[in-house]
Short mmCIF file of C-alpha atoms in Angstrom, two decimals:
data_model
loop_
_atom_site.label_atom_id
_atom_site.label_comp_id
_atom_site.label_asym_id
_atom_site.label_seq_id
_atom_site.Cartn_x
_atom_site.Cartn_y
_atom_site.Cartn_z
CA MET A 581 74.01 -12.23 -39.15
CA SER A 582 70.73 -11.56 -40.98
CA ASN A 583 70.49 -11.73 -44.77
CA GLN A 584 69.81 -7.99 -44.82
CA LEU A 585 73.25 -7.32 -43.31
CA LYS A 586 75.32 -9.84 -45.29
CA ASP A 587 75.97 -7.49 -48.20
CA TYR A 588 76.02 -4.33 -46.13
CA ASN A 589 79.14 -2.12 -46.31
CA PRO A 590 79.77 -0.68 -42.82
CA SER A 591 82.24 1.83 -44.31
CA GLY A 592 79.66 3.28 -46.68
CA VAL A 593 77.52 6.38 -46.37
CA GLY A 594 74.92 6.18 -43.59
CA GLU A 595 71.56 5.88 -45.31
CA ILE A 596 68.70 7.98 -43.95
CA ASN A 597 66.17 5.15 -43.88
CA GLY A 598 64.39 5.77 -40.60
CA ASN A 599 66.54 3.35 -38.64
CA LEU A 600 69.36 3.96 -36.18
CA LEU A 601 72.75 4.24 -37.88
CA GLY A 602 71.04 3.72 -41.23
CA LEU A 603 71.32 -0.05 -40.78
CA PRO A 604 69.18 -2.14 -43.18
CA CYS A 605 67.32 -3.99 -40.40
CA ASP A 606 63.73 -4.57 -39.46
CA TYR A 607 62.10 -5.97 -36.33
CA GLN A 608 62.41 -9.57 -37.47
CA SER A 609 66.06 -9.47 -38.52
CA ALA A 610 67.44 -7.40 -35.62
CA ASN A 611 68.64 -8.79 -32.29
CA LEU A 612 68.34 -5.43 -30.50
CA ILE A 613 65.06 -3.52 -30.54
CA VAL A 614 65.19 0.14 -29.50
CA PHE A 615 62.10 1.96 -28.25
CA GLY A 616 61.94 5.74 -28.23
CA VAL A 617 59.75 7.16 -25.45
CA PRO A 618 59.08 10.87 -26.21
CA TRP A 619 57.82 11.74 -22.72
CA GLU A 620 58.84 14.60 -20.41
CA VAL A 621 55.58 15.63 -18.79
CA THR A 622 57.01 16.23 -15.30
CA VAL A 623 60.26 18.05 -16.10
CA SER A 624 60.70 20.90 -13.66
CA TYR A 625 63.46 22.94 -15.33
CA GLY A 626 64.41 22.82 -19.02
CA ALA A 627 62.17 21.14 -21.58
CA GLY A 628 62.99 19.49 -24.90
CA THR A 629 64.03 15.96 -23.92
CA ALA A 630 60.84 14.53 -25.45
CA ASN A 631 62.57 15.18 -28.77
CA GLY A 632 65.68 13.30 -27.62
CA PRO A 633 64.79 10.05 -29.43
CA GLN A 634 64.40 11.90 -32.73
CA ARG A 635 67.61 13.89 -32.21
CA ILE A 636 69.55 10.68 -31.54
CA LEU A 637 68.00 8.99 -34.57
CA ASP A 638 68.84 11.95 -36.81
CA ALA A 639 72.46 12.12 -35.61
CA SER A 640 73.10 8.37 -35.72
CA THR A 641 73.64 8.17 -39.48
CA GLN A 642 76.73 10.38 -39.11
CA LEU A 643 78.53 7.83 -36.94
CA ASP A 644 81.23 5.54 -38.31
CA LEU A 645 80.49 1.96 -37.33
CA PHE A 646 83.92 0.71 -36.29
CA ASP A 647 83.85 0.25 -32.52
CA PHE A 648 87.09 -0.32 -30.60
CA ASP A 649 85.47 -2.74 -28.16
CA ASN A 650 83.31 -4.67 -30.62
CA PRO A 651 84.29 -3.93 -34.24
CA ASP A 652 81.56 -6.21 -35.60
CA GLY A 653 78.91 -5.00 -33.18
CA TRP A 654 76.76 -3.66 -36.02
CA LYS A 655 76.30 -7.23 -37.23
CA GLN A 656 74.03 -7.98 -34.27
CA GLY A 657 71.26 -6.08 -36.05
CA ILE A 658 69.82 -2.96 -34.44
CA PHE A 659 66.30 -1.74 -35.17
CA MET A 660 64.54 1.30 -33.75
CA GLU A 661 60.78 1.15 -33.68
CA GLU A 662 58.99 4.18 -35.06
CA ILE A 663 58.77 6.90 -32.41
CA PRO A 664 55.11 6.85 -31.26
CA GLN A 665 53.57 10.14 -32.30
CA ASP A 666 50.49 9.57 -30.15
CA ILE A 667 52.70 9.53 -27.04
CA LEU A 668 54.48 12.68 -28.24
CA GLU A 669 51.12 14.42 -28.70
CA LYS A 670 49.92 13.32 -25.26
CA ASN A 671 53.21 14.56 -23.84
CA THR A 672 52.55 18.04 -25.23
CA TYR A 673 49.05 18.08 -23.77
CA TYR A 674 49.95 16.79 -20.31
CA ARG A 675 53.12 18.87 -20.16
CA GLY A 676 50.91 21.96 -20.32
CA LEU A 677 48.78 20.68 -17.45
CA ALA A 678 51.81 19.73 -15.37
CA ALA A 679 53.27 23.22 -15.81
CA LYS A 680 50.23 24.63 -13.98
CA ILE A 681 50.85 22.30 -11.03
CA ILE A 682 54.56 23.10 -10.91
CA GLU A 683 53.84 26.83 -11.00
CA ARG A 684 51.23 26.50 -8.22
CA LEU A 685 53.65 24.66 -5.97
CA ALA A 686 56.45 27.13 -6.71
CA GLN A 687 54.16 29.88 -5.42
CA GLY A 688 53.73 28.02 -2.14
CA LYS A 689 50.03 27.38 -2.75
CA GLU A 690 47.96 24.20 -2.38
CA LEU A 691 46.69 22.26 -5.37
CA SER A 692 43.23 22.44 -3.84
CA ASP A 693 43.21 26.24 -4.08
CA THR A 694 41.00 27.81 -6.75
CA PRO A 695 41.04 26.51 -9.41
CA ASP A 696 41.40 23.02 -7.87
CA LEU A 697 44.17 21.09 -9.64
CA THR A 698 43.98 17.81 -7.70
CA SER A 699 41.99 16.08 -10.46
CA VAL A 700 44.56 17.32 -12.99
CA LEU A 701 47.33 15.64 -10.98
CA THR A 702 45.37 12.38 -10.96
CA GLU A 703 44.93 12.60 -14.72
CA ILE A 704 48.66 13.14 -15.27
CA ASN A 705 49.56 10.20 -13.03
CA GLN A 706 47.15 7.98 -14.98
CA ALA A 707 48.72 9.10 -18.26
CA GLY A 708 52.18 8.21 -16.91
CA GLN A 709 50.94 4.77 -15.93
CA GLN A 710 49.60 4.24 -19.46
CA VAL A 711 53.02 5.03 -20.94
CA ASN A 712 54.64 2.60 -18.48
CA GLN A 713 52.17 -0.11 -19.48
CA TRP A 714 52.76 0.52 -23.19
CA LEU A 715 56.50 0.10 -22.75
CA PHE A 716 56.08 -2.93 -20.47
CA GLU A 717 53.97 -4.73 -23.07
CA ASN A 718 56.29 -3.90 -25.96
CA CYS A 719 59.37 -5.02 -24.01
CA GLN A 720 57.70 -8.29 -23.04
CA ALA A 721 56.72 -8.92 -26.66
CA ALA A 722 60.32 -8.31 -27.75
CA PHE A 723 61.65 -10.69 -25.06
CA ASN A 724 59.16 -13.34 -26.19
CA ASN A 725 60.56 -12.99 -29.70
CA GLY A 726 64.11 -13.56 -28.46
CA LYS A 727 65.14 -9.90 -28.73
CA ARG A 728 67.22 -7.67 -26.52
CA VAL A 729 65.83 -4.22 -25.76
CA ALA A 730 67.06 -0.66 -25.26
CA VAL A 731 65.12 2.52 -24.47
CA ILE A 732 65.76 6.13 -25.48
CA GLY A 733 63.92 8.79 -23.44
CA GLY A 734 62.44 11.35 -22.94
CA ASP A 735 63.01 12.28 -19.37
CA HIS A 736 64.27 9.75 -16.87
CA SER A 737 60.78 8.52 -15.98
CA SER A 738 60.71 6.83 -19.40
CA PRO A 739 62.21 3.37 -18.69
CA LEU A 740 60.06 2.29 -15.70
CA GLY A 741 57.95 -0.11 -17.79
CA TYR A 742 61.21 -1.64 -19.05
CA PHE A 743 62.42 -2.19 -15.47
CA GLN A 744 59.15 -3.98 -14.74
CA ALA A 745 59.42 -6.17 -17.83
CA LEU A 746 62.97 -7.18 -16.89
CA ALA A 747 61.74 -8.03 -13.37
CA ALA A 748 59.32 -10.52 -14.93
CA LYS A 749 62.26 -12.16 -16.72
CA TYR A 750 65.09 -11.96 -14.16
CA PRO A 751 64.57 -12.80 -10.47
CA ASN A 752 67.63 -10.76 -9.50
CA TYR A 753 69.35 -7.90 -11.29
CA GLY A 754 71.17 -4.69 -10.48
CA ILE A 755 71.15 -1.20 -11.95
CA LEU A 756 74.28 0.79 -12.73
CA HIS A 757 72.99 4.36 -12.75
CA ILE A 758 74.87 7.32 -14.24
CA ASP A 759 73.32 10.62 -13.14
CA ALA A 760 73.86 13.98 -11.49
CA HIS A 761 70.72 13.28 -9.44
CA ALA A 762 69.73 10.34 -7.26
CA ASP A 763 66.12 10.35 -8.55
CA LEU A 764 65.00 8.90 -5.22
CA ARG A 765 62.23 11.38 -4.47
CA ASP A 766 58.83 9.99 -3.50
CA ALA A 767 56.33 11.35 -6.08
CA TYR A 768 58.21 14.60 -6.58
CA GLU A 769 55.80 17.56 -6.87
CA GLY A 770 52.97 15.03 -6.55
CA PHE A 771 53.83 13.27 -9.81
CA GLU A 772 53.98 9.54 -9.12
CA PHE A 773 56.07 8.97 -12.23
CA SER A 774 58.26 12.06 -12.01
CA HIS A 775 61.64 12.12 -13.68
CA ALA A 776 62.99 12.73 -10.17
CA SER A 777 61.29 9.56 -8.85
CA ILE A 778 62.48 6.88 -11.29
CA MET A 779 64.89 5.18 -8.88
CA PHE A 780 62.46 5.53 -5.95
CA ASN A 781 59.98 3.61 -8.12
CA ALA A 782 62.69 1.15 -9.17
CA MET A 783 63.34 0.34 -5.52
CA LYS A 784 59.72 -0.82 -5.24
CA ILE A 785 60.63 -3.68 -7.59
CA PRO A 786 61.93 -6.52 -5.37
CA GLN A 787 63.87 -8.18 -8.21
CA ILE A 788 66.20 -5.15 -8.33
CA SER A 789 68.67 -6.22 -5.66
CA LYS A 790 71.24 -3.44 -6.04
CA LEU A 791 71.41 0.13 -7.28
CA VAL A 792 74.88 1.62 -7.82
CA GLN A 793 74.72 5.35 -8.56
CA VAL A 794 77.68 7.19 -10.08
CA GLY A 795 78.23 10.93 -10.52
CA LEU A 796 75.64 12.25 -8.04
CA ARG A 797 76.14 15.91 -7.17
CA ASP A 798 72.70 17.53 -6.84
CA ILE A 799 70.80 15.70 -4.10
CA SER A 800 68.28 16.28 -1.30
CA HIS A 801 68.59 15.47 2.40
CA ASP A 802 65.82 12.87 2.13
CA GLU A 803 67.60 11.10 -0.72
CA VAL A 804 70.88 10.92 1.20
CA GLN A 805 68.97 9.50 4.15
CA MET A 806 67.30 6.90 1.92
CA ILE A 807 70.69 5.83 0.59
CA ASP A 808 72.21 5.66 4.07
CA GLN A 809 69.30 3.63 5.42
CA SER A 810 69.04 1.21 2.46
CA ASP A 811 71.17 -1.48 4.12
CA SER A 812 73.59 -1.18 1.17
CA ARG A 813 70.90 -1.95 -1.40
CA ILE A 814 71.76 1.51 -2.77
CA ILE A 815 75.44 2.43 -3.16
CA ALA A 816 76.21 6.05 -4.04
CA TYR A 817 79.41 7.38 -5.60
CA TYR A 818 79.10 11.13 -5.22
CA ASP A 819 80.91 13.24 -7.79
CA PRO A 820 82.85 15.35 -5.22
CA ALA A 821 84.09 12.17 -3.51
CA ILE A 822 85.07 10.64 -6.85
CA LYS A 823 87.05 13.75 -7.77
CA GLN A 824 88.75 13.92 -4.37
CA LYS A 825 89.93 10.31 -4.74
CA LEU A 826 91.20 10.97 -8.27
CA TYR A 827 93.02 14.10 -7.11
CA SER A 828 94.60 12.04 -4.30
CA GLY A 829 96.03 9.48 -6.71
CA THR A 830 93.41 6.73 -6.86
CA THR A 831 93.07 5.51 -10.45
CA TRP A 832 89.78 5.60 -12.28
CA ILE A 833 90.19 1.91 -13.16
CA ASP A 834 90.40 1.02 -9.47
CA LEU A 835 87.30 3.08 -8.73
CA CYS A 836 85.45 1.40 -11.61
CA ARG A 837 86.29 -2.05 -10.31
CA GLU A 838 85.15 -1.08 -6.83
CA MET A 839 81.84 0.24 -8.18
CA ILE A 840 81.24 -2.91 -10.20
CA SER A 841 82.07 -5.20 -7.27
CA HIS A 842 78.73 -4.27 -5.67
CA LEU A 843 76.66 -5.45 -8.64
CA PRO A 844 75.12 -8.90 -9.22
CA GLU A 845 75.66 -11.05 -12.32
CA TYR A 846 72.93 -9.39 -14.37
CA VAL A 847 73.19 -5.63 -14.77
CA TYR A 848 71.04 -2.96 -16.35
CA ILE A 849 72.62 0.41 -17.26
CA SER A 850 70.50 3.53 -16.80
CA PHE A 851 72.27 6.55 -18.29
CA ASP A 852 70.99 10.04 -17.64
CA VAL A 853 73.24 12.30 -19.71
CA ASP A 854 73.26 14.99 -17.04
CA GLY A 855 75.67 12.66 -15.23
CA LEU A 856 78.20 13.87 -17.80
CA ASP A 857 80.03 17.17 -17.81
CA PRO A 858 77.40 19.62 -19.19
CA LYS A 859 79.67 20.57 -22.10
CA LEU A 860 78.77 17.18 -23.61
CA CYS A 861 74.97 17.54 -23.49
CA PRO A 862 74.35 21.21 -22.66
CA SER A 863 70.65 21.10 -23.61
CA THR A 864 69.74 18.40 -21.10
CA GLY A 865 66.81 19.24 -18.83
CA THR A 866 68.67 19.73 -15.53
CA PRO A 867 72.38 20.37 -16.18
CA VAL A 868 74.73 20.45 -13.17
CA PRO A 869 78.39 21.61 -13.15
CA GLY A 870 80.93 18.83 -12.70
CA GLY A 871 80.31 15.28 -13.83
CA LEU A 872 82.01 12.62 -15.89
CA GLU A 873 83.78 12.60 -19.22
CA LEU A 874 82.22 10.35 -21.84
CA GLU A 875 85.25 8.07 -22.03
CA GLN A 876 85.18 7.68 -18.25
CA THR A 877 81.72 6.16 -18.49
CA PHE A 878 82.78 3.92 -21.37
CA CYS A 879 85.74 2.76 -19.29
CA LEU A 880 83.34 1.90 -16.44
CA PHE A 881 81.13 -0.07 -18.81
CA ARG A 882 84.13 -1.91 -20.26
CA GLU A 883 85.19 -2.95 -16.79
CA LEU A 884 81.67 -4.20 -16.19
CA VAL A 885 81.98 -6.43 -19.26
CA ASN A 886 85.52 -7.48 -18.27
CA SER A 887 84.20 -8.59 -14.88
CA GLY A 888 82.12 -11.30 -16.57
CA ARG A 889 78.78 -9.69 -15.70
CA LYS A 890 76.03 -9.62 -18.28
CA ILE A 891 74.43 -6.40 -19.49
CA ILE A 892 70.73 -7.24 -19.82
CA GLY A 893 69.52 -3.85 -21.02
CA PHE A 894 70.06 -0.11 -21.01
CA ASP A 895 68.44 3.26 -21.42
CA ILE A 896 69.70 6.72 -22.23
CA CYS A 897 67.56 9.62 -21.09
CA GLU A 898 67.44 13.41 -20.84
CA VAL A 899 69.10 14.09 -24.21
CA GLY A 900 68.12 17.64 -25.13
CA ASP A 901 66.59 19.00 -28.30
CA ALA A 902 69.84 20.03 -29.96
CA GLU A 903 72.05 18.60 -32.69
CA TRP A 904 75.19 18.27 -30.55
CA ASP A 905 73.31 16.53 -27.74
CA GLY A 906 71.88 14.09 -30.28
CA ASN A 907 75.36 13.39 -31.60
CA VAL A 908 76.67 12.51 -28.13
CA GLY A 909 73.53 10.54 -27.33
CA ALA A 910 73.85 8.47 -30.51
CA ARG A 911 77.41 7.54 -29.57
CA VAL A 912 76.25 6.40 -26.13
CA VAL A 913 73.50 4.26 -27.67
CA TYR A 914 75.89 2.59 -30.12
CA LYS A 915 78.59 1.97 -27.49
CA LEU A 916 76.10 0.43 -25.05
CA ALA A 917 74.55 -1.68 -27.81
CA ASN A 918 77.99 -3.05 -28.70
CA LEU A 919 79.02 -3.68 -25.10
CA MET A 920 75.73 -5.40 -24.35
CA ASP A 921 76.23 -7.61 -27.41
CA LEU A 922 79.80 -8.36 -26.30
CA SER A 923 78.79 -9.25 -22.74
CA ASN A 924 76.05 -11.56 -24.00
CA ARG A 925 78.43 -13.35 -26.37
CA ILE A 926 80.96 -13.81 -23.56
CA GLN A 927 78.29 -15.42 -21.39
CA GLU A 928 77.13 -17.65 -24.22
CA SER A 929 80.70 -18.82 -24.82
CA GLY A 930 81.11 -19.82 -21.17
CA GLY A 931 83.13 -16.76 -20.22
CA ARG A 932 85.70 -17.01 -23.01
CA ARG A 933 86.43 -13.67 -24.53
CA ALA A 934 88.20 -12.79 -27.74
CA GLN A 935 90.80 -10.08 -27.30
CA SER A 936 89.26 -6.70 -28.10
CA PHE A 937 90.77 -4.26 -30.54
CA ALA A 938 91.37 -1.82 -27.66
CA GLN A 939 93.32 -4.48 -25.73
CA ARG A 940 95.48 -5.22 -28.76
CA LEU A 941 96.28 -1.54 -29.13
CA ARG A 942 97.41 -1.33 -25.50
CA GLN A 943 99.66 -4.37 -25.92
CA GLU A 944 101.22 -3.03 -29.10
CA ARG A 945 102.21 0.14 -27.24
#
C-alpha cells in the first residue's frame, strides 16, 4: 500500500479531489491507472456518452468502499488521469461532421453526391486513428511503469488502442464482451472506427484468440454469419437463448461456467452498459429491451476469477450523460477494479485464494 493510503479512512466522506472514489492517489502511487476517452463521433442513435467518463467520476465519490469480493480492494491504489479536454473538443467537432454523413446515408444517397462528403469521411477516420494511437501510447507507458490499466468511454470504439497495447504485451488473450450488440460490422456507415465495429477491429488482432459475447439481442445477418463462420473464435450467448435456458431450469452459475470455459488464461472484459437491462443505464446511446441484471454480470465476473483466469484489463463504455447512469457506471468500474486486483493476487500467490467475504456469508447461512 502506498504512503498516501496508509492513513486513509475508507469509511470517511468521499473527497471531491478530481480522482475516482476520492482516493488520495496519484499516478506514481497507484497500481491501476484509468483513462477516460470522451469520444462518440460515430454514434448513430442517442448522443451523450462522450460525457460518460465525467459522469462516472462525479458519481464515484458517493460509493462506499467496502466490496464483498475484495474488501481491501481500494488499497491497490486507483488513479484516473485527467479527462483530455482536447479529445472532447475534437469529438464535438467531428461529431457534427459525422452527423452529416449519417443523415446522407439515411436518405439513401451517396457520399459523393453534392456536396461531396468522401473527404469528410477520410478526415473522421484519421481522427479516430489519432485517438487510438493516443490511448495505445498511454497504455504502453503505464505498462512500462508496472501499472494495470482500465478505460472509461465514450462510445464502444474507445478501447481499441488499449486492445492493441495489450496485444504487444500478451501473445494470447481473450475478450469477455457484455453487450446488446455484436459490434462486428465492417466499417459501419463508412466509419472505420465506428462504435459498431469495435469487435470487428478486435478480430484483426491475431493475439486475441477468443471472443465470448454475452447478452446479444440486436444483431445483423452479416454479424451472425461472421460468428457462425469464425471456427469458434467467436462464441455468442444471445439474450433470448440465455433467457430460454434460465426459464427451463438451467442455473445462471452453470451458464457462467460454460461461458468462461471457452476463454484462455488471460482475459480482458469489455463492458458496454447497453448489455444491461435499460432500466440500469437508460441514457446509453443504443438501449435495447431485455438484457442482464447488474448482479448477473458481477456473478459472471466472479466465476471468471474463481476459475483461476487472470483479468488483464477492462473497459466500460456507452454510459450516458445522466446522474443515474454515472452511478451505475461507477459501481461497475469499482467492482471490475477489485476483481482484477483479486485475480492478479491469486495468480501471484500461485493460485491460492483467501476466502472472500461473500463466500463466508454463504457458509454462515
